[in-house]
């Protein structure tokens, strides 16, 4: 006999299927190689960002963004299974909203956990609807892997902090209205202890965003110079000087998000092998099977982590494993795409060339963004294997006394 829950799930599934059919482009229709994440020019990057914002709004209006977010914060107040069903149904549709998807995945759990009622009411609704664009202002020229060494300063002036410093590698910062910003509020404390997490208005004087253009023309990142910009104390996430807690939450969600958002490149590579008649080559078939297997494993790991995040539970798999797995997948996929296409893989002479080039280029940043491979290996060594901690010559020393390069 069918239970009430199964009936509900089936009904929800059919409604989602119908809505997707009527409202969203299937990936196949636009061609399997149309799913670029990084556009090869600034103009296309900007257009892509606007398209993603529109799509985020459309998903929100239809009740498919913020599915499990409580209704008082603008979400649907739904259950975890709804999110799962929607993901299953939407897998072959173009529902990925680029950096909106990324920043929501990173920020939302941290906002829900550390935000005040006012912050949740102010920011969650506009975050999940895409009305307000956010960026992550963590890394600095001297603080990437060693993020806690950051030097951007925030000094209290009445009810506002006045901020000076430089951030770098900030994805989509040129479009952002708001940023999650880390700044040092107590230079006398040890480096992890004097950092505050700000919900920072990017649209004010004292904020200069300079786009960074990559070798293949994409303009994914910017550097951000902050000179006397302000942030009210009510926009601190968590407690003053204790920003490391929400920061860790964001970073852990970032690793999980990168795993979940990696796309089904196995399908596209198989399609490509068929199209150019290489699907009978034994060595290509071996490689395709390896990529397929790794993508399936990644999906299973990501599902498990996402389910835990939705329920506010610790993930059953360390997010660093997923991040490392994605990076290795991308290297294998990029190499295989180039092997299949040969010279056409690095010149736009085939309909799949742009896509293959993106795979090739993204082999490198995927091993850096969201924490480098070495940093994730260190995390696993310490947190999963119980190995002695990485050497810390600055442990317990006030940040202001730590030698800086
Ligand atoms: C695609 C992408 C998107 C990004 N988006 C953002 C963003 O939106 N916002 C943001 O703030 N930042 C962003 N970043 C920046 C990213 O977080 C940093 O690049 C990353 O943390 C590495 O820092 P770094 O570049 O300063 O390298 P470094 O920290 O200087 O590392 C240099 C090398 O030293 C190694 N290394 C460093 N420390 C150790 C150690 N303890 N043990 C072993 N090896 C070590 C590293 O693994 C690396 O190989 C992004 C980066 C990329 C590539």
CSV table of C-alpha atoms and ligand atoms in Angstrom, one decimal:
chain,number,residue,atom,x,y,z
A,1,UNK,CA,0.0,0.0,0.0
A,2,UNK,CA,1.3,3.5,-0.8
A,3,UNK,CA,1.9,5.6,2.2
A,4,UNK,CA,0.7,9.2,2.6
A,5,UNK,CA,4.3,10.4,2.4
A,6,UNK,CA,4.9,8.5,-0.9
A,7,UNK,CA,1.7,10.1,-2.4
A,8,UNK,CA,2.9,13.6,-1.3
A,9,UNK,CA,6.3,12.9,-2.8
A,10,UNK,CA,4.8,11.7,-6.1
A,11,UNK,CA,2.6,14.7,-6.3
A,12,UNK,CA,5.5,17.1,-5.6
A,13,UNK,CA,7.6,15.3,-8.2
A,14,UNK,CA,4.9,15.6,-10.9
A,15,UNK,CA,4.3,19.3,-10.2
A,16,UNK,CA,8.1,20.0,-10.4
A,17,UNK,CA,8.4,18.0,-13.6
A,18,UNK,CA,5.6,19.9,-15.2
A,19,UNK,CA,7.0,23.3,-14.1
A,20,UNK,CA,10.4,22.4,-15.4
A,21,UNK,CA,9.1,21.2,-18.8
A,22,UNK,CA,7.1,24.4,-19.2
A,23,UNK,CA,9.6,26.9,-17.8
A,24,UNK,CA,13.2,25.8,-18.1
A,25,UNK,CA,15.5,24.9,-21.1
A,26,UNK,CA,16.6,21.3,-21.1
A,27,UNK,CA,20.4,21.0,-21.2
A,28,UNK,CA,20.2,18.7,-24.2
A,29,UNK,CA,18.2,21.3,-26.3
A,30,UNK,CA,21.0,23.9,-26.1
A,31,UNK,CA,23.6,21.2,-26.8
A,32,UNK,CA,25.5,19.2,-24.2
A,33,UNK,CA,28.5,21.6,-24.5
A,34,UNK,CA,26.6,24.8,-23.8
A,35,UNK,CA,27.0,24.5,-20.1
A,36,UNK,CA,30.0,26.8,-19.6
A,37,UNK,CA,30.6,28.1,-16.1
A,38,UNK,CA,33.2,30.6,-17.0
A,39,UNK,CA,32.6,32.7,-20.0
A,40,UNK,CA,35.5,33.4,-22.3
A,41,UNK,CA,35.0,37.2,-22.4
A,42,UNK,CA,33.9,39.9,-19.9
A,43,UNK,CA,30.8,40.7,-22.0
A,44,UNK,CA,29.6,37.1,-21.9
A,45,UNK,CA,30.5,36.8,-18.2
A,46,UNK,CA,28.3,39.9,-17.5
A,47,UNK,CA,25.4,38.5,-19.6
A,48,UNK,CA,25.8,35.1,-17.9
A,49,UNK,CA,25.6,36.8,-14.5
A,50,UNK,CA,22.4,38.6,-15.4
A,51,UNK,CA,20.9,35.5,-16.9
A,52,UNK,CA,21.7,33.6,-13.7
A,53,UNK,CA,20.1,36.4,-11.6
A,54,UNK,CA,16.9,36.2,-13.6
A,55,UNK,CA,16.9,32.4,-13.3
A,56,UNK,CA,17.4,32.6,-9.6
A,57,UNK,CA,14.4,34.9,-9.3
A,58,UNK,CA,12.3,32.6,-11.5
A,59,UNK,CA,13.1,29.6,-9.4
A,60,UNK,CA,12.3,31.6,-6.2
A,61,UNK,CA,9.0,32.8,-7.6
A,62,UNK,CA,8.0,29.2,-8.4
A,63,UNK,CA,9.0,28.0,-4.9
A,64,UNK,CA,12.1,26.1,-6.0
A,65,UNK,CA,14.7,28.3,-4.3
A,66,UNK,CA,15.0,28.1,-0.5
A,67,UNK,CA,12.9,25.0,-0.5
A,68,UNK,CA,13.8,24.1,3.1
A,69,UNK,CA,14.3,27.7,4.3
A,70,UNK,CA,11.7,28.6,7.0
A,71,UNK,CA,8.8,30.7,5.7
A,72,UNK,CA,9.5,33.6,8.1
A,73,UNK,CA,12.7,34.2,6.2
A,74,UNK,CA,11.1,34.0,2.8
A,75,UNK,CA,11.6,30.3,2.1
A,76,UNK,CA,9.2,27.5,1.4
A,77,UNK,CA,9.5,25.9,4.8
A,78,UNK,CA,9.6,22.5,3.0
A,79,UNK,CA,11.3,19.3,4.0
A,80,UNK,CA,14.6,17.8,2.9
A,81,UNK,CA,13.0,15.2,0.6
A,82,UNK,CA,11.5,18.1,-1.5
A,83,UNK,CA,14.9,19.5,-2.2
A,84,UNK,CA,16.1,16.0,-3.2
A,85,UNK,CA,13.1,15.4,-5.5
A,86,UNK,CA,13.6,18.8,-7.2
A,87,UNK,CA,17.3,18.0,-7.7
A,88,UNK,CA,16.4,14.6,-9.2
A,89,UNK,CA,13.8,16.1,-11.5
A,90,UNK,CA,15.9,19.1,-12.6
A,91,UNK,CA,19.2,17.2,-13.3
A,92,UNK,CA,18.8,17.5,-17.1
A,93,UNK,CA,17.5,21.1,-17.1
A,94,UNK,CA,19.6,24.4,-17.0
A,95,UNK,CA,18.7,25.3,-13.4
A,96,UNK,CA,22.3,26.1,-12.3
A,97,UNK,CA,22.4,29.7,-11.4
A,98,UNK,CA,26.2,30.2,-11.5
A,99,UNK,CA,27.7,32.2,-8.7
A,100,UNK,CA,24.2,32.8,-7.1
A,101,UNK,CA,24.1,29.0,-6.5
A,102,UNK,CA,27.6,29.1,-5.1
A,103,UNK,CA,27.2,32.0,-2.7
A,104,UNK,CA,23.7,30.8,-1.5
A,105,UNK,CA,25.2,27.4,-0.7
A,106,UNK,CA,28.1,28.9,1.2
A,107,UNK,CA,26.3,31.7,3.0
A,108,UNK,CA,22.8,30.4,3.8
A,109,UNK,CA,23.7,27.8,6.4
A,110,UNK,CA,26.0,30.3,8.1
A,111,UNK,CA,23.3,33.0,8.2
A,112,UNK,CA,20.8,30.5,9.5
A,113,UNK,CA,23.2,29.4,12.3
A,114,UNK,CA,24.8,32.6,13.3
A,115,UNK,CA,22.5,35.4,12.1
A,116,UNK,CA,20.3,37.5,14.4
A,117,UNK,CA,16.5,37.4,13.7
A,118,UNK,CA,16.9,40.8,12.1
A,119,UNK,CA,19.7,39.7,9.9
A,120,UNK,CA,17.9,36.6,8.8
A,121,UNK,CA,14.8,38.6,8.0
A,122,UNK,CA,16.8,41.3,6.1
A,123,UNK,CA,19.1,39.1,4.1
A,124,UNK,CA,17.8,35.6,3.5
A,125,UNK,CA,14.8,36.5,1.4
A,126,UNK,CA,16.9,38.8,-0.9
A,127,UNK,CA,19.7,36.2,-1.1
A,128,UNK,CA,17.6,33.3,-2.2
A,129,UNK,CA,15.6,35.3,-4.6
A,130,UNK,CA,18.7,36.7,-6.3
A,131,UNK,CA,17.5,40.3,-5.7
A,132,UNK,CA,20.8,41.1,-3.9
A,133,UNK,CA,24.1,39.9,-5.3
A,134,UNK,CA,26.7,38.8,-2.8
A,135,UNK,CA,30.4,38.1,-3.0
A,136,UNK,CA,33.0,36.5,-0.7
A,137,UNK,CA,35.7,39.0,0.6
A,138,UNK,CA,38.0,36.6,2.4
A,139,UNK,CA,41.4,36.2,0.6
A,140,UNK,CA,44.1,38.9,0.6
A,141,UNK,CA,47.4,39.1,-1.2
A,142,UNK,CA,49.1,37.9,1.9
A,143,UNK,CA,46.4,35.6,3.3
A,144,UNK,CA,44.9,32.8,1.2
A,145,UNK,CA,45.7,29.3,2.6
A,146,UNK,CA,46.7,31.1,5.8
A,147,UNK,CA,43.4,33.0,5.8
A,148,UNK,CA,43.5,33.7,9.5
A,149,UNK,CA,46.6,35.8,8.9
A,150,UNK,CA,44.5,38.5,7.1
A,151,UNK,CA,45.3,42.1,7.7
A,152,UNK,CA,42.3,44.1,6.6
A,153,UNK,CA,41.6,46.4,9.6
A,154,UNK,CA,38.2,47.4,11.1
A,155,UNK,CA,38.2,50.1,13.8
A,156,UNK,CA,35.2,51.1,15.8
A,157,UNK,CA,33.9,54.6,15.4
A,158,UNK,CA,30.6,55.1,17.3
A,159,UNK,CA,28.3,52.3,16.1
A,160,UNK,CA,30.2,51.7,12.9
A,161,UNK,CA,33.4,50.0,12.0
A,162,UNK,CA,35.7,51.9,9.6
A,163,UNK,CA,37.5,49.4,7.3
A,164,UNK,CA,40.8,49.6,5.3
A,165,UNK,CA,42.4,46.8,3.4
A,166,UNK,CA,42.7,44.8,0.1
A,167,UNK,CA,40.9,41.6,-0.9
A,168,UNK,CA,41.7,39.5,-4.0
A,169,UNK,CA,40.3,36.7,-6.1
A,170,UNK,CA,36.8,37.7,-5.2
A,171,UNK,CA,34.5,35.8,-7.6
A,172,UNK,CA,31.7,38.0,-9.1
A,173,UNK,CA,32.6,41.0,-6.9
A,174,UNK,CA,32.1,43.4,-9.8
A,175,UNK,CA,28.4,42.6,-9.7
A,176,UNK,CA,28.0,42.4,-5.9
A,177,UNK,CA,25.7,44.6,-3.8
A,178,UNK,CA,26.9,43.0,-0.6
A,179,UNK,CA,30.0,41.0,0.5
A,180,UNK,CA,30.8,38.7,3.4
A,181,UNK,CA,33.9,40.4,4.6
A,182,UNK,CA,36.5,39.3,7.2
A,183,UNK,CA,38.5,42.0,8.9
A,184,UNK,CA,40.8,42.2,11.9
A,185,UNK,CA,39.2,43.9,14.9
A,186,UNK,CA,41.7,43.0,17.6
A,187,UNK,CA,45.4,43.0,16.4
A,188,UNK,CA,46.5,42.2,20.0
A,189,UNK,CA,44.7,38.8,20.0
A,190,UNK,CA,46.2,35.6,18.4
A,191,UNK,CA,45.4,35.5,14.7
A,192,UNK,CA,42.3,33.3,14.7
A,193,UNK,CA,40.8,35.3,17.6
A,194,UNK,CA,40.7,38.9,16.6
A,195,UNK,CA,38.7,38.5,13.3
A,196,UNK,CA,35.1,39.8,12.8
A,197,UNK,CA,32.7,38.6,10.1
A,198,UNK,CA,30.8,41.5,8.5
A,199,UNK,CA,27.8,41.7,6.2
A,200,UNK,CA,29.3,44.5,4.1
A,201,UNK,CA,27.6,47.0,1.8
A,202,UNK,CA,29.7,47.1,-1.5
A,203,UNK,CA,27.7,50.1,-2.9
A,204,UNK,CA,29.4,52.8,-0.8
A,205,UNK,CA,32.3,55.2,-1.2
A,206,UNK,CA,35.6,53.7,-0.1
A,207,UNK,CA,35.0,50.5,-2.1
A,208,UNK,CA,36.8,50.1,-5.4
A,209,UNK,CA,36.3,46.9,-7.4
A,210,UNK,CA,38.9,46.1,-10.1
A,211,UNK,CA,38.1,43.2,-12.4
A,212,UNK,CA,40.9,40.6,-13.0
A,213,UNK,CA,40.9,39.1,-16.5
A,214,UNK,CA,42.2,35.6,-16.9
A,215,UNK,CA,44.4,34.3,-19.6
A,216,UNK,CA,41.5,32.9,-21.7
A,217,UNK,CA,39.6,36.1,-21.5
A,218,UNK,CA,37.2,35.2,-18.7
A,219,UNK,CA,36.5,37.9,-16.1
A,220,UNK,CA,35.4,35.8,-13.2
A,221,UNK,CA,37.3,37.6,-10.3
A,222,UNK,CA,38.1,41.0,-9.0
A,223,UNK,CA,40.3,42.6,-6.5
A,224,UNK,CA,38.6,44.9,-4.0
A,225,UNK,CA,40.2,47.9,-2.4
A,226,UNK,CA,38.6,49.2,0.8
A,227,UNK,CA,39.6,52.6,2.0
A,228,UNK,CA,37.5,54.0,4.9
A,229,UNK,CA,34.2,52.2,4.0
A,230,UNK,CA,31.8,51.6,6.9
A,231,UNK,CA,29.8,48.8,8.4
A,232,UNK,CA,27.3,49.2,11.2
A,233,UNK,CA,27.7,46.9,14.3
A,234,UNK,CA,24.3,45.4,13.6
A,235,UNK,CA,25.8,43.9,10.4
A,236,UNK,CA,28.3,41.7,12.3
A,237,UNK,CA,27.6,38.0,11.8
A,238,UNK,CA,28.2,36.2,15.1
A,239,UNK,CA,30.2,38.0,17.7
A,240,UNK,CA,32.8,40.7,17.5
A,241,UNK,CA,36.3,39.2,17.3
A,242,UNK,CA,34.8,35.7,17.0
A,243,UNK,CA,34.3,35.6,13.2
A,244,UNK,CA,36.3,32.4,12.8
A,245,UNK,CA,33.3,30.3,13.7
A,246,UNK,CA,31.0,31.5,10.8
A,247,UNK,CA,34.1,31.6,8.6
A,248,UNK,CA,34.7,27.9,9.1
A,249,UNK,CA,31.0,27.2,8.4
A,250,UNK,CA,31.2,29.1,5.1
A,251,UNK,CA,34.5,27.3,4.1
A,252,UNK,CA,33.1,23.9,4.9
A,253,UNK,CA,29.9,24.6,2.9
A,254,UNK,CA,32.1,25.9,0.1
A,255,UNK,CA,33.9,22.6,-0.3
A,256,UNK,CA,30.6,20.7,-0.2
A,257,UNK,CA,29.1,23.1,-2.8
A,258,UNK,CA,32.0,22.7,-5.2
A,259,UNK,CA,31.4,19.0,-5.1
A,260,UNK,CA,27.6,19.3,-5.7
A,261,UNK,CA,28.0,21.8,-8.5
A,262,UNK,CA,30.6,20.0,-10.6
A,263,UNK,CA,28.1,18.9,-13.3
A,264,UNK,CA,27.9,15.7,-15.3
A,265,UNK,CA,30.9,15.9,-17.5
A,266,UNK,CA,31.0,12.1,-18.0
A,267,UNK,CA,27.8,12.4,-20.1
A,268,UNK,CA,29.2,15.2,-22.2
A,269,UNK,CA,32.6,13.4,-22.7
A,270,UNK,CA,30.8,10.2,-23.8
A,271,UNK,CA,28.6,12.3,-26.2
A,272,UNK,CA,31.8,13.9,-27.6
A,273,UNK,CA,33.5,10.5,-28.0
A,274,UNK,CA,30.5,9.3,-30.0
A,275,UNK,CA,30.3,12.4,-32.2
A,276,UNK,CA,33.9,12.2,-33.3
A,277,UNK,CA,33.8,8.4,-33.6
A,278,UNK,CA,36.3,7.6,-30.8
A,279,UNK,CA,33.9,5.7,-28.6
A,280,UNK,CA,35.2,2.4,-29.9
A,281,UNK,CA,38.8,3.1,-29.0
A,282,UNK,CA,39.7,0.8,-26.0
A,283,UNK,CA,41.9,3.4,-24.2
A,284,UNK,CA,39.1,6.1,-24.5
A,285,UNK,CA,36.5,3.7,-23.2
A,286,UNK,CA,38.6,2.9,-20.2
A,287,UNK,CA,39.0,6.6,-19.4
A,288,UNK,CA,35.3,7.3,-19.9
A,289,UNK,CA,34.4,4.5,-17.5
A,290,UNK,CA,36.8,5.9,-14.9
A,291,UNK,CA,35.3,9.4,-15.3
A,292,UNK,CA,31.8,8.0,-15.1
A,293,UNK,CA,32.6,6.0,-11.9
A,294,UNK,CA,34.2,9.0,-10.2
A,295,UNK,CA,31.2,11.2,-11.1
A,296,UNK,CA,28.8,8.7,-9.7
A,297,UNK,CA,30.8,8.4,-6.5
A,298,UNK,CA,31.0,12.2,-6.3
A,299,UNK,CA,27.2,12.5,-6.7
A,300,UNK,CA,26.6,10.0,-3.9
A,301,UNK,CA,29.0,11.8,-1.5
A,302,UNK,CA,27.5,15.2,-2.4
A,303,UNK,CA,24.0,13.9,-1.8
A,304,UNK,CA,25.0,12.6,1.6
A,305,UNK,CA,26.6,15.9,2.6
A,306,UNK,CA,23.7,18.0,1.3
A,307,UNK,CA,21.2,15.9,3.2
A,308,UNK,CA,23.2,16.5,6.4
A,309,UNK,CA,23.5,20.2,5.7
A,310,UNK,CA,19.7,20.4,5.2
A,311,UNK,CA,19.1,18.7,8.5
A,312,UNK,CA,21.7,20.9,10.3
A,313,UNK,CA,23.8,17.8,11.1
A,314,UNK,CA,27.5,17.3,10.7
A,315,UNK,CA,28.3,15.7,7.3
A,316,UNK,CA,29.0,12.0,7.3
A,317,UNK,CA,31.9,12.6,4.8
A,318,UNK,CA,34.5,15.2,5.5
A,319,UNK,CA,33.9,18.0,2.9
A,320,UNK,CA,37.7,18.0,2.1
A,321,UNK,CA,37.3,14.5,0.6
A,322,UNK,CA,34.7,15.8,-1.8
A,323,UNK,CA,36.7,18.9,-2.7
A,324,UNK,CA,39.8,16.8,-3.5
A,325,UNK,CA,37.7,14.3,-5.4
A,326,UNK,CA,36.3,17.1,-7.6
A,327,UNK,CA,39.7,18.5,-8.3
A,328,UNK,CA,41.1,15.1,-9.4
A,329,UNK,CA,37.9,14.6,-11.5
A,330,UNK,CA,38.4,17.9,-13.3
A,331,UNK,CA,42.0,17.0,-14.1
A,332,UNK,CA,41.0,13.7,-15.6
A,333,UNK,CA,38.1,15.3,-17.5
A,334,UNK,CA,40.2,18.1,-18.9
A,335,UNK,CA,42.9,15.7,-20.0
A,336,UNK,CA,40.3,13.4,-21.7
A,337,UNK,CA,38.5,16.3,-23.4
A,338,UNK,CA,41.8,17.4,-24.9
A,339,UNK,CA,42.8,13.9,-25.8
A,340,UNK,CA,39.4,13.5,-27.7
A,341,UNK,CA,39.6,16.8,-29.6
A,342,UNK,CA,43.3,17.0,-30.3
A,343,UNK,CA,44.3,20.4,-31.7
A,344,UNK,CA,40.6,21.4,-32.0
A,345,UNK,CA,40.5,21.3,-28.2
A,346,UNK,CA,42.6,24.5,-27.9
A,347,UNK,CA,41.2,26.4,-30.9
A,348,UNK,CA,37.5,27.2,-31.5
A,349,UNK,CA,37.1,24.8,-34.5
A,350,UNK,CA,34.6,22.4,-33.0
A,351,UNK,CA,31.2,23.0,-31.3
A,352,UNK,CA,32.7,21.4,-28.1
A,353,UNK,CA,36.0,23.4,-28.2
A,354,UNK,CA,35.0,26.2,-25.8
A,355,UNK,CA,33.6,23.7,-23.4
A,356,UNK,CA,36.8,21.5,-23.7
A,357,UNK,CA,39.0,24.5,-23.2
A,358,UNK,CA,37.0,25.4,-20.0
A,359,UNK,CA,37.6,21.9,-18.7
A,360,UNK,CA,41.3,22.2,-19.5
A,361,UNK,CA,41.6,25.6,-17.8
A,362,UNK,CA,39.5,24.7,-14.8
A,363,UNK,CA,41.8,21.8,-13.9
A,364,UNK,CA,44.0,24.4,-12.2
A,365,UNK,CA,41.6,26.8,-10.3
A,366,UNK,CA,39.5,23.9,-9.1
A,367,UNK,CA,42.6,22.8,-7.1
A,368,UNK,CA,43.0,26.3,-5.6
A,369,UNK,CA,39.6,28.0,-5.0
A,370,UNK,CA,37.8,26.9,-1.9
A,371,UNK,CA,41.2,25.9,-0.4
A,372,UNK,CA,44.1,24.3,-2.2
A,373,UNK,CA,44.7,20.5,-2.4
A,374,UNK,CA,47.5,20.8,0.0
A,375,UNK,CA,45.4,22.6,2.6
A,376,UNK,CA,42.6,20.0,2.2
A,377,UNK,CA,45.2,17.2,2.7
A,378,UNK,CA,46.4,18.9,5.8
A,379,UNK,CA,42.7,19.2,7.0
A,380,UNK,CA,42.2,15.5,6.5
A,381,UNK,CA,45.6,14.6,8.2
A,382,UNK,CA,44.7,16.6,11.3
A,383,UNK,CA,40.9,16.2,11.5
A,384,UNK,CA,40.3,12.7,10.1
A,385,UNK,CA,43.5,10.9,10.7
A,386,UNK,CA,44.5,12.6,14.0
A,387,UNK,CA,48.0,13.4,12.7
A,388,UNK,CA,50.0,16.1,14.6
A,389,UNK,CA,48.9,19.6,13.6
A,390,UNK,CA,50.7,21.5,10.8
A,391,UNK,CA,53.7,23.4,12.1
A,392,UNK,CA,52.4,26.8,13.5
A,393,UNK,CA,55.2,29.2,14.4
A,394,UNK,CA,52.6,31.9,15.1
A,395,UNK,CA,50.6,29.9,17.6
A,396,UNK,CA,49.5,32.0,20.6
A,397,UNK,CA,51.3,35.1,19.4
A,398,UNK,CA,49.4,38.3,19.1
A,399,UNK,CA,48.6,38.9,15.3
A,400,UNK,CA,50.4,42.2,15.4
A,401,UNK,CA,53.7,40.5,16.4
A,402,UNK,CA,53.6,37.8,13.8
A,403,UNK,CA,56.3,38.4,11.2
A,404,UNK,CA,54.7,39.2,7.9
A,405,UNK,CA,56.1,38.8,4.4
B,1,LIG,C1,38.3,29.8,-8.9
B,1,LIG,C2,38.7,30.5,-7.6
B,1,LIG,C3,37.7,31.2,-7.0
B,1,LIG,C4,38.0,32.0,-5.8
B,1,LIG,N1,37.0,32.7,-5.3
B,1,LIG,C5,37.3,33.4,-4.2
B,1,LIG,C6,36.3,34.3,-3.6
B,1,LIG,O1,35.2,34.4,-4.1
B,1,LIG,N2,36.6,35.0,-2.5
B,1,LIG,C7,37.8,34.9,-1.9
B,1,LIG,O2,38.0,35.5,-0.9
B,1,LIG,N3,38.8,34.1,-2.4
B,1,LIG,C8,38.6,33.4,-3.6
B,1,LIG,N4,39.6,32.6,-4.1
B,1,LIG,C9,40.9,32.6,-3.6
B,1,LIG,C10,41.3,31.3,-2.9
B,1,LIG,O3,40.6,31.1,-1.7
B,1,LIG,C11,42.8,31.3,-2.6
B,1,LIG,O4,43.4,31.5,-3.9
B,1,LIG,C12,43.3,30.1,-2.0
B,1,LIG,O5,42.8,30.0,-0.6
B,1,LIG,C13,44.8,29.9,-2.0
B,1,LIG,O6,45.4,31.1,-1.5
B,1,LIG,P1,46.6,31.8,-2.3
B,1,LIG,O7,46.2,32.0,-3.7
B,1,LIG,O8,47.0,33.0,-1.5
B,1,LIG,O9,47.8,30.8,-2.3
B,1,LIG,P2,48.8,30.5,-1.1
B,1,LIG,O10,48.1,30.4,0.1
B,1,LIG,O11,49.9,31.5,-1.2
B,1,LIG,O12,49.4,29.1,-1.5
B,1,LIG,C14,50.5,28.9,-2.5
B,1,LIG,C15,50.9,27.5,-2.5
B,1,LIG,O13,51.4,27.1,-1.2
B,1,LIG,C16,50.7,25.9,-0.7
B,1,LIG,N5,50.6,26.0,0.7
B,1,LIG,C17,50.2,27.1,1.5
B,1,LIG,N6,50.1,26.8,2.8
B,1,LIG,C18,50.4,25.5,2.9
B,1,LIG,C19,50.5,24.5,4.0
B,1,LIG,N7,50.3,24.9,5.2
B,1,LIG,N8,50.9,23.3,3.7
B,1,LIG,C20,51.1,22.9,2.4
B,1,LIG,N9,51.1,23.7,1.3
B,1,LIG,C21,50.7,25.0,1.6
B,1,LIG,C22,49.4,26.0,-1.4
B,1,LIG,O14,48.7,24.7,-1.4
B,1,LIG,C23,49.7,26.5,-2.8
B,1,LIG,O15,50.2,25.5,-3.6
B,1,LIG,C24,39.3,31.9,-5.3
B,1,LIG,C25,40.3,31.2,-6.0
B,1,LIG,C26,40.0,30.5,-7.1
B,1,LIG,C27,41.1,29.8,-7.9
